[in-house]
mmCIF file of C-alpha atoms in Angstrom:
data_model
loop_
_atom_site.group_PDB
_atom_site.id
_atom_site.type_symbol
_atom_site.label_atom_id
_atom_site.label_comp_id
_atom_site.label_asym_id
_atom_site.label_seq_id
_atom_site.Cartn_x
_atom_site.Cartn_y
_atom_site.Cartn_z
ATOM 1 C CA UNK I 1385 14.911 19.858 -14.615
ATOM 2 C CA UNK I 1386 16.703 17.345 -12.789
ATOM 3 C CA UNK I 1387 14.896 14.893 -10.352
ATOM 4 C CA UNK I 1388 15.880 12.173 -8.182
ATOM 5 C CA UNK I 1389 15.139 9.924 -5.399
ATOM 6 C CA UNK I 1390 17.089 9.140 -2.600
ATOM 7 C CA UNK I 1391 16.630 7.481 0.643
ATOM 8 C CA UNK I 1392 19.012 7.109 3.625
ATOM 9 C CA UNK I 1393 19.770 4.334 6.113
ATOM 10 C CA UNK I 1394 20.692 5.498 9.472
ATOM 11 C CA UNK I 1395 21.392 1.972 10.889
ATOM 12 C CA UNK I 1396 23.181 -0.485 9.420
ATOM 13 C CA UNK I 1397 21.189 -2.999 11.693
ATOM 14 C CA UNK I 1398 17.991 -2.171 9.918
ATOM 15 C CA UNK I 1399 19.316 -2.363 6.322
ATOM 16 C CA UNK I 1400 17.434 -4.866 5.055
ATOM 17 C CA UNK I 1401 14.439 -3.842 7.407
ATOM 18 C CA UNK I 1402 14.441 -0.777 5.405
ATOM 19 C CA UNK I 1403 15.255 -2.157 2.117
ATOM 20 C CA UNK I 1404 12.193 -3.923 1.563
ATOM 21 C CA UNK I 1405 10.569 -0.749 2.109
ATOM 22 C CA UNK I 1406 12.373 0.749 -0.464
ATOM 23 C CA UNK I 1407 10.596 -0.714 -3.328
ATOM 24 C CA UNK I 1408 7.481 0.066 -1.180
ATOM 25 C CA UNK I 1409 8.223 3.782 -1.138
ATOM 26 C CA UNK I 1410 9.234 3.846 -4.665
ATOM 27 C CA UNK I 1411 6.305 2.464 -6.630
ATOM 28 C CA UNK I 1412 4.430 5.830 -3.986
ATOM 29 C CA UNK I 1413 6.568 8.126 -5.294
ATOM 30 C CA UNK I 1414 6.407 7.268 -8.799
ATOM 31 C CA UNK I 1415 2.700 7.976 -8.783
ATOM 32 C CA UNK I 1416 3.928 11.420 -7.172
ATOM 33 C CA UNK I 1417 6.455 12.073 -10.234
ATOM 34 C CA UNK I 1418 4.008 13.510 -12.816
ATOM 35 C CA UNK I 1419 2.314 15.638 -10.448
ATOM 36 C CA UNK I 1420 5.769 17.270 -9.818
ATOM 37 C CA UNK I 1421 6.388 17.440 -13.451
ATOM 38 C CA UNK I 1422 3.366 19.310 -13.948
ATOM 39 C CA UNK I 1423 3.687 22.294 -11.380
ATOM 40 C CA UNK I 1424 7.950 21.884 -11.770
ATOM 41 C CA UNK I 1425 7.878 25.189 -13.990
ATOM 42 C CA UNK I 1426 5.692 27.384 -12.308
ATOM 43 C CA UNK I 1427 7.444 26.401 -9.320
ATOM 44 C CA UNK I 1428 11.008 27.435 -11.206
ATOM 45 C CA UNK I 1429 9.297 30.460 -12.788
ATOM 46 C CA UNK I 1430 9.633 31.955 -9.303
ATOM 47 C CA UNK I 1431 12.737 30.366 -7.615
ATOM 48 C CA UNK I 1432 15.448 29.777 -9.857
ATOM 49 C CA UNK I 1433 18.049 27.018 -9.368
ATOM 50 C CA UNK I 1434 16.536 25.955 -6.533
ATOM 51 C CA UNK I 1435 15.738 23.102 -5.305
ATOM 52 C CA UNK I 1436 11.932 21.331 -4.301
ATOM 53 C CA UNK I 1437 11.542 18.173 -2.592
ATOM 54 C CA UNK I 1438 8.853 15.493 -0.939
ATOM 55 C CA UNK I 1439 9.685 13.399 1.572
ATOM 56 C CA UNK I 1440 8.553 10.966 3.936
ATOM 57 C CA UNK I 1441 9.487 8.451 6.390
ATOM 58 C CA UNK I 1442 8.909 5.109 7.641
ATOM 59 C CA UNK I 1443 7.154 3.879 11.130
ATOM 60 C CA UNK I 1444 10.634 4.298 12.421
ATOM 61 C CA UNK I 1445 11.543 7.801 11.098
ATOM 62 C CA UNK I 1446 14.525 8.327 13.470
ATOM 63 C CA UNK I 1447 16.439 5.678 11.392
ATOM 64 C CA UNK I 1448 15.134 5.874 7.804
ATOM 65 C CA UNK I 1449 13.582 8.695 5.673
ATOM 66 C CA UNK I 1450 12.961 8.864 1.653
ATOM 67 C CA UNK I 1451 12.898 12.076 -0.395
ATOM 68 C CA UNK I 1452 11.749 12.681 -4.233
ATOM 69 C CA UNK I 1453 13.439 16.054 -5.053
ATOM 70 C CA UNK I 1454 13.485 18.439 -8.157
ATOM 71 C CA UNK I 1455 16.029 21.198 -9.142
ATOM 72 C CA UNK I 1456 15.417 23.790 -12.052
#
């Protein structure tokens, strides 16, 4: 199982708008992380090397979005 987080900036303008929300969104998603863990395999058990991901968004969603994902 690999899993990852990764969030993208759409704007350069709001970089730093965004990047304080980063850390916000990360310390959330951590909390997320074992409840993944736990249903990863029966998840995997029926779709092999595939792919499984949560994801959310700020206020301004058009501009900024952040994903936890998990492949078997």
């Amino acid at each position: 199982m690999t899993c990852y987080y990764y969030y993208y900036f759409y704007h350069y303008y709001y970089y730093y708008y965004f990047y304080y929300y980063y850390y916000y969104y990360y310390y959330y998603y951590y909390y997320y992380y074992y409840y993944y863990y736990y249903y990863h395999y029966y998840y995997c058990y029926y779709y092999y090397y595939r792919c499984f991901c949560y994801c959310s968004s700020s206020s301004s969603s058009y501009y900024y979005s952040y994903c936890y994902c998990c492949c078997c």
